[in-house]
PDB file of C-alpha atoms in Angstrom:
ATOM      1  CA  MET A   1      93.198  93.295  87.187  1.00  0.00           C
ATOM      2  CA  ARG A   2      91.918  94.417  83.791  1.00  0.00           C
ATOM      3  CA  GLY A   3      90.186  91.128  83.095  1.00  0.00           C
ATOM      4  CA  TYR A   4      88.514  91.252  86.490  1.00  0.00           C
ATOM      5  CA  LEU A   5      87.322  94.825  85.958  1.00  0.00           C
ATOM      6  CA  HIS A   6      85.512  93.831  82.788  1.00  0.00           C
ATOM      7  CA  TYR A   7      84.141  90.697  84.474  1.00  0.00           C
ATOM      8  CA  VAL A   8      82.625  92.711  87.341  1.00  0.00           C
ATOM      9  CA  LEU A   9      81.164  95.361  85.053  1.00  0.00           C
ATOM     10  CA  LYS A  10      79.638  92.729  82.785  1.00  0.00           C
ATOM     11  CA  LYS A  11      78.206  90.912  85.799  1.00  0.00           C
ATOM     12  CA  GLU A  12      76.401  94.130  86.761  1.00  0.00           C
ATOM     13  CA  GLY A  13      75.253  94.762  83.193  1.00  0.00           C
ATOM     14  CA  LEU A  14      77.652  97.677  82.758  1.00  0.00           C
ATOM     15  CA  LYS A  15      80.371  98.827  80.389  1.00  0.00           C
ATOM     16  CA  PRO A  16      83.205 101.281  81.133  1.00  0.00           C
ATOM     17  CA  GLU A  17      81.300 104.067  79.364  1.00  0.00           C
ATOM     18  CA  ASP A  18      78.447 103.639  81.883  1.00  0.00           C
ATOM     19  CA  ILE A  19      80.695 104.724  84.768  1.00  0.00           C
ATOM     20  CA  ASP A  20      80.234 108.376  85.764  1.00  0.00           C
ATOM     21  CA  ILE A  21      83.111 108.983  88.210  1.00  0.00           C
ATOM     22  CA  VAL A  22      86.514 107.397  88.849  1.00  0.00           C
ATOM     23  CA  VAL A  23      88.365 107.608  92.179  1.00  0.00           C
ATOM     24  CA  ASN A  24      91.957 106.469  92.710  1.00  0.00           C
ATOM     25  CA  THR A  25      92.873 105.834  96.336  1.00  0.00           C
ATOM     26  CA  HIS A  26      96.479 106.383  95.241  1.00  0.00           C
ATOM     27  CA  LEU A  27      98.510 106.325  92.054  1.00  0.00           C
ATOM     28  CA  HIS A  28     100.366 103.054  92.306  1.00  0.00           C
ATOM     29  CA  PHE A  29      99.903 101.358  88.955  1.00  0.00           C
ATOM     30  CA  ASP A  30      97.976  98.376  90.377  1.00  0.00           C
ATOM     31  CA  HIS A  31      95.275 100.811  91.521  1.00  0.00           C
ATOM     32  CA  SER A  32      95.213 103.127  88.538  1.00  0.00           C
ATOM     33  CA  ASP A  33      96.189 101.410  85.306  1.00  0.00           C
ATOM     34  CA  ASN A  34      92.519 100.734  84.495  1.00  0.00           C
ATOM     35  CA  ASN A  35      92.047 104.491  84.178  1.00  0.00           C
ATOM     36  CA  ILE A  36      92.603 104.209  80.440  1.00  0.00           C
ATOM     37  CA  PHE A  37      89.206 102.511  80.090  1.00  0.00           C
ATOM     38  CA  PHE A  38      87.436 105.612  81.411  1.00  0.00           C
ATOM     39  CA  ARG A  39      88.696 108.265  79.027  1.00  0.00           C
ATOM     40  CA  GLY A  40      87.145 111.672  79.597  1.00  0.00           C
ATOM     41  CA  LYS A  41      85.481 110.705  82.895  1.00  0.00           C
ATOM     42  CA  PRO A  42      86.020 112.784  86.051  1.00  0.00           C
ATOM     43  CA  LEU A  43      88.934 111.358  88.067  1.00  0.00           C
ATOM     44  CA  TYR A  44      89.269 112.314  91.723  1.00  0.00           C
ATOM     45  CA  ILE A  45      92.621 111.892  93.421  1.00  0.00           C
ATOM     46  CA  HIS A  46      94.537 113.658  96.178  1.00  0.00           C
ATOM     47  CA  LYS A  47      96.679 116.500  94.882  1.00  0.00           C
ATOM     48  CA  THR A  48      99.743 115.079  96.645  1.00  0.00           C
ATOM     49  CA  GLU A  49      99.598 111.983  94.451  1.00  0.00           C
ATOM     50  CA  CYS A  50      99.926 114.183  91.376  1.00  0.00           C
ATOM     51  CA  ASP A  51     102.301 116.783  92.789  1.00  0.00           C
ATOM     52  CA  LYS A  52     104.643 114.115  94.185  1.00  0.00           C
ATOM     53  CA  PRO A  53     104.231 111.148  91.850  1.00  0.00           C
ATOM     54  CA  ALA A  54     103.555 107.833  93.526  1.00  0.00           C
ATOM     55  CA  ALA A  55     105.774 106.264  90.884  1.00  0.00           C
ATOM     56  CA  SER A  56     108.485 106.397  93.535  1.00  0.00           C
ATOM     57  CA  MET A  57     107.465 102.887  94.616  1.00  0.00           C
ATOM     58  CA  ILE A  58     107.928 101.624  91.091  1.00  0.00           C
ATOM     59  CA  GLN A  59     111.333 103.250  90.951  1.00  0.00           C
ATOM     60  CA  ASP A  60     112.259 101.436  94.167  1.00  0.00           C
ATOM     61  CA  LEU A  61     111.289  98.058  92.726  1.00  0.00           C
ATOM     62  CA  TRP A  62     112.008  98.518  89.016  1.00  0.00           C
ATOM     63  CA  PRO A  63     114.739 101.153  88.614  1.00  0.00           C
ATOM     64  CA  ASP A  64     114.780 100.704  84.820  1.00  0.00           C
ATOM     65  CA  GLY A  65     111.111 101.576  84.501  1.00  0.00           C
ATOM     66  CA  LEU A  66     107.723  99.918  84.396  1.00  0.00           C
ATOM     67  CA  TYR A  67     106.792  97.558  81.574  1.00  0.00           C
ATOM     68  CA  SER A  68     103.295  98.681  80.714  1.00  0.00           C
ATOM     69  CA  PRO A  69     100.469  96.676  79.101  1.00  0.00           C
ATOM     70  CA  ASP A  70     100.993  98.825  76.012  1.00  0.00           C
ATOM     71  CA  LYS A  71     104.480  97.328  75.691  1.00  0.00           C
ATOM     72  CA  TYR A  72     106.741 100.264  76.288  1.00  0.00           C
ATOM     73  CA  ILE A  73     108.856 101.358  79.193  1.00  0.00           C
ATOM     74  CA  ILE A  74     107.505 104.174  81.343  1.00  0.00           C
ATOM     75  CA  PRO A  75     110.560 106.026  82.707  1.00  0.00           C
ATOM     76  CA  VAL A  76     109.466 106.545  86.280  1.00  0.00           C
ATOM     77  CA  ASP A  77     111.900 109.354  87.001  1.00  0.00           C
ATOM     78  CA  THR A  78     109.737 111.683  84.878  1.00  0.00           C
ATOM     79  CA  THR A  79     106.096 112.733  84.968  1.00  0.00           C
ATOM     80  CA  GLU A  80     105.277 110.316  82.154  1.00  0.00           C
ATOM     81  CA  HIS A  81     104.081 107.704  84.640  1.00  0.00           C
ATOM     82  CA  ASN A  82     101.378 109.990  85.994  1.00  0.00           C
ATOM     83  CA  ASP A  83     100.495 111.272  82.542  1.00  0.00           C
ATOM     84  CA  PHE A  84      99.963 107.684  81.406  1.00  0.00           C
ATOM     85  CA  LEU A  85      97.654 106.943  84.326  1.00  0.00           C
ATOM     86  CA  VAL A  86      95.647 110.148  84.645  1.00  0.00           C
ATOM     87  CA  GLY A  87      96.198 112.074  81.424  1.00  0.00           C
ATOM     88  CA  THR A  88      93.174 110.643  79.619  1.00  0.00           C
ATOM     89  CA  LEU A  89      90.668 111.694  82.295  1.00  0.00           C
ATOM     90  CA  ASP A  90      89.150 114.931  83.560  1.00  0.00           C
ATOM     91  CA  LEU A  91      91.427 115.309  86.573  1.00  0.00           C
ATOM     92  CA  HIS A  92      90.135 116.741  89.860  1.00  0.00           C
ATOM     93  CA  LYS A  93      92.806 117.179  92.542  1.00  0.00           C
ATOM     94  CA  ILE A  94      91.397 117.220  96.061  1.00  0.00           C
ATOM     95  CA  SER A  95      92.805 118.009  99.494  1.00  0.00           C
ATOM     96  CA  GLY A  96      91.284 117.505 102.912  1.00  0.00           C
ATOM     97  CA  ASN A  97      87.976 115.688 103.187  1.00  0.00           C
ATOM     98  CA  PHE A  98      85.829 115.966 100.077  1.00  0.00           C
ATOM     99  CA  GLN A  99      82.091 115.320  99.703  1.00  0.00           C
ATOM    100  CA  LEU A 100      81.920 113.581  96.339  1.00  0.00           C
ATOM    101  CA  THR A 101      78.167 112.922  96.328  1.00  0.00           C
ATOM    102  CA  LYS A 102      75.384 112.994  98.902  1.00  0.00           C
ATOM    103  CA  ASP A 103      76.395 109.572 100.210  1.00  0.00           C
ATOM    104  CA  VAL A 104      80.075 109.355  99.256  1.00  0.00           C
ATOM    105  CA  LYS A 105      82.947 111.136 100.970  1.00  0.00           C
ATOM    106  CA  LEU A 106      86.680 111.009 100.243  1.00  0.00           C
ATOM    107  CA  ILE A 107      88.930 111.309 103.290  1.00  0.00           C
ATOM    108  CA  GLU A 108      92.686 111.579 103.693  1.00  0.00           C
ATOM    109  CA  THR A 109      94.309 108.370 104.951  1.00  0.00           C
ATOM    110  CA  PRO A 110      98.015 108.875 104.236  1.00  0.00           C
ATOM    111  CA  GLY A 111     100.793 106.461 105.051  1.00  0.00           C
ATOM    112  CA  HIS A 112     100.969 103.910 102.273  1.00  0.00           C
ATOM    113  CA  THR A 113     101.598 106.928 100.063  1.00  0.00           C
ATOM    114  CA  PRO A 114     101.545 110.593 101.138  1.00  0.00           C
ATOM    115  CA  GLY A 115      98.340 111.253  99.206  1.00  0.00           C
ATOM    116  CA  SER A 116      96.375 108.074  99.907  1.00  0.00           C
ATOM    117  CA  ILE A 117      92.636 108.533 100.377  1.00  0.00           C
ATOM    118  CA  SER A 118      89.740 106.299 101.396  1.00  0.00           C
ATOM    119  CA  VAL A 119      86.215 106.241 100.010  1.00  0.00           C
ATOM    120  CA  ILE A 120      83.471 106.310 102.656  1.00  0.00           C
ATOM    121  CA  ILE A 121      79.990 105.352 101.489  1.00  0.00           C
ATOM    122  CA  GLU A 122      76.794 105.753 103.504  1.00  0.00           C
ATOM    123  CA  THR A 123      74.369 102.873 102.971  1.00  0.00           C
ATOM    124  CA  ALA A 124      71.210 101.651 104.667  1.00  0.00           C
ATOM    125  CA  GLN A 125      73.334  98.932 106.273  1.00  0.00           C
ATOM    126  CA  GLY A 126      75.937 101.351 107.617  1.00  0.00           C
ATOM    127  CA  LEU A 127      79.198 102.825 106.388  1.00  0.00           C
ATOM    128  CA  VAL A 128      81.345 101.063 103.814  1.00  0.00           C
ATOM    129  CA  ALA A 129      85.030 102.033 103.792  1.00  0.00           C
ATOM    130  CA  LEU A 130      87.187 101.346 100.733  1.00  0.00           C
ATOM    131  CA  ILE A 131      90.622 101.976 102.169  1.00  0.00           C
ATOM    132  CA  GLY A 132      93.002 101.219  99.306  1.00  0.00           C
ATOM    133  CA  ASP A 133      96.357  99.923 100.517  1.00  0.00           C
ATOM    134  CA  LEU A 134      96.046 101.390 103.987  1.00  0.00           C
ATOM    135  CA  ALA A 135      95.465  97.677 104.606  1.00  0.00           C
ATOM    136  CA  ILE A 136      96.560  95.384 101.814  1.00  0.00           C
ATOM    137  CA  ARG A 137      95.213  92.233 103.473  1.00  0.00           C
ATOM    138  CA  ARG A 138      92.396  91.715 105.970  1.00  0.00           C
ATOM    139  CA  GLN A 139      94.897  90.924 108.708  1.00  0.00           C
ATOM    140  CA  ASP A 140      96.603  94.284 108.231  1.00  0.00           C
ATOM    141  CA  TYR A 141      93.416  96.020 109.342  1.00  0.00           C
ATOM    142  CA  ILE A 142      92.206  93.499 111.918  1.00  0.00           C
ATOM    143  CA  GLU A 143      95.581  93.330 113.673  1.00  0.00           C
ATOM    144  CA  ARG A 144      96.538  96.974 113.006  1.00  0.00           C
ATOM    145  CA  ARG A 145      99.544  95.689 111.046  1.00  0.00           C
ATOM    146  CA  LEU A 146     101.651  97.772 108.735  1.00  0.00           C
ATOM    147  CA  PRO A 147     101.310  96.713 105.097  1.00  0.00           C
ATOM    148  CA  HIS A 148     104.477  95.464 103.438  1.00  0.00           C
ATOM    149  CA  TYR A 149     105.025  98.765 101.648  1.00  0.00           C
ATOM    150  CA  VAL A 150     104.724 101.943 103.722  1.00  0.00           C
ATOM    151  CA  ARG A 151     105.985 105.466 103.203  1.00  0.00           C
ATOM    152  CA  ASP A 152     105.087 106.730 106.689  1.00  0.00           C
ATOM    153  CA  LYS A 153     104.525 104.206 109.494  1.00  0.00           C
ATOM    154  CA  GLU A 154     103.065 106.675 111.985  1.00  0.00           C
ATOM    155  CA  ALA A 155     100.685 108.056 109.384  1.00  0.00           C
ATOM    156  CA  VAL A 156      99.442 104.532 108.584  1.00  0.00           C
ATOM    157  CA  LEU A 157      98.603 103.855 112.219  1.00  0.00           C
ATOM    158  CA  LYS A 158      96.823 107.205 112.571  1.00  0.00           C
ATOM    159  CA  SER A 159      94.873 106.520 109.393  1.00  0.00           C
ATOM    160  CA  HIS A 160      93.865 103.105 110.764  1.00  0.00           C
ATOM    161  CA  GLU A 161      92.415 104.806 113.826  1.00  0.00           C
ATOM    162  CA  LYS A 162      90.644 107.384 111.679  1.00  0.00           C
ATOM    163  CA  ILE A 163      88.835 104.610 109.802  1.00  0.00           C
ATOM    164  CA  ARG A 164      88.028 102.695 112.997  1.00  0.00           C
ATOM    165  CA  SER A 165      86.591 105.839 114.590  1.00  0.00           C
ATOM    166  CA  LEU A 166      83.961 105.892 111.835  1.00  0.00           C
ATOM    167  CA  ASN A 167      82.756 102.439 112.958  1.00  0.00           C
ATOM    168  CA  PRO A 168      82.241 101.152 109.410  1.00  0.00           C
ATOM    169  CA  SER A 169      80.057  98.108 108.843  1.00  0.00           C
ATOM    170  CA  ILE A 170      82.269  96.923 105.991  1.00  0.00           C
ATOM    171  CA  VAL A 171      85.953  97.622 105.370  1.00  0.00           C
ATOM    172  CA  ILE A 172      87.405  96.726 101.977  1.00  0.00           C
ATOM    173  CA  PRO A 173      91.209  96.414 101.924  1.00  0.00           C
ATOM    174  CA  GLY A 174      93.234  96.918  98.784  1.00  0.00           C
ATOM    175  CA  HIS A 175      94.003  93.295  97.903  1.00  0.00           C
ATOM    176  CA  ASP A 176      91.687  91.025  99.871  1.00  0.00           C
ATOM    177  CA  LEU A 177      88.099  90.178 100.693  1.00  0.00           C
ATOM    178  CA  PRO A 178      85.926  92.639 102.635  1.00  0.00           C
ATOM    179  CA  ILE A 179      85.864  92.665 106.412  1.00  0.00           C
ATOM    180  CA  TRP A 180      82.181  92.441 107.234  1.00  0.00           C
ATOM    181  CA  ASP A 181      82.108  92.788 111.000  1.00  0.00           C
ATOM    182  CA  LEU A 182      85.049  92.844 113.394  1.00  0.00           C
ATOM    183  CA  CYS A 183      82.756  91.737 116.217  1.00  0.00           C
ATOM    184  CA  LYS A 184      81.897  88.553 114.344  1.00  0.00           C
ATOM    185  CA  PHE A 185      85.361  87.987 112.900  1.00  0.00           C
ATOM    186  CA  PRO A 186      87.888  89.182 115.501  1.00  0.00           C
ATOM    187  CA  VAL A 187      90.393  86.488 114.481  1.00  0.00           C
ATOM    188  CA  PRO A 188      92.053  86.712 111.044  1.00  0.00           C
ATOM    189  CA  MET A 189      90.569  84.337 108.494  1.00  0.00           C
ATOM    190  CA  LYS A 190      93.396  82.448 106.806  1.00  0.00           C
ATOM    191  CA  ASN A 191      94.014  81.598 103.180  1.00  0.00           C
ATOM    192  CA  PHE A 192      91.783  84.244 101.629  1.00  0.00           C
ATOM    193  CA  GLU A 193      93.669  85.024  98.460  1.00  0.00           C
ATOM    194  CA  LEU A 194      92.985  87.523  95.725  1.00  0.00           C
ATOM    195  CA  THR A 195      92.145  84.661  93.366  1.00  0.00           C
ATOM    196  CA  LYS A 196      88.912  84.125  95.317  1.00  0.00           C
ATOM    197  CA  TRP A 197      87.598  87.212  93.547  1.00  0.00           C
ATOM    198  CA  PHE A 198      88.050  85.733  90.089  1.00  0.00           C
ATOM    199  CA  PRO A 199      85.597  83.492  88.253  1.00  0.00           C
ATOM    200  CA  GLU A 200      86.507  79.868  87.668  1.00  0.00           C
TER     201      GLU A 200
END
């Protein structure tokens, strides 16, 4: 995702140093390994993700450790994984709901990991909900399906209902295109892959 990050920033006329605040919905490496581009910036993450490292998923899948872009093995049974991902930023551990700015709130949506959070943004067009891997694909949210990796099934379903109760205009799942309006798109739209986000 590093190439895509730089593509999106460049498209908006921005560089990593122009970003003021970083939020990680959880600490799985595919959602946090770009942190190294924002050295010294404030990073907001749920305290549970730091106190109980989310590297447990990596240990499940790669028991020998994670091969990082910097070409060394991160031994996931230590705190080095979290240090690698958050140690270069100004870390702010949150708990409960947290008002980040006037229009941006962070809310607890556990299940995928114990400390997963969602970012809720107030806009003129309604609420936008960035929900991390609470829903990995559009269909996970539309059909109230469990994503393929879950730490707590009941918590995921409760977190789904928490997001739905906010009646967001746009829901952005962790690895798919946004869901613009469930009233207009009640049936899952097939064959939307992550590659659709990338330039030709």
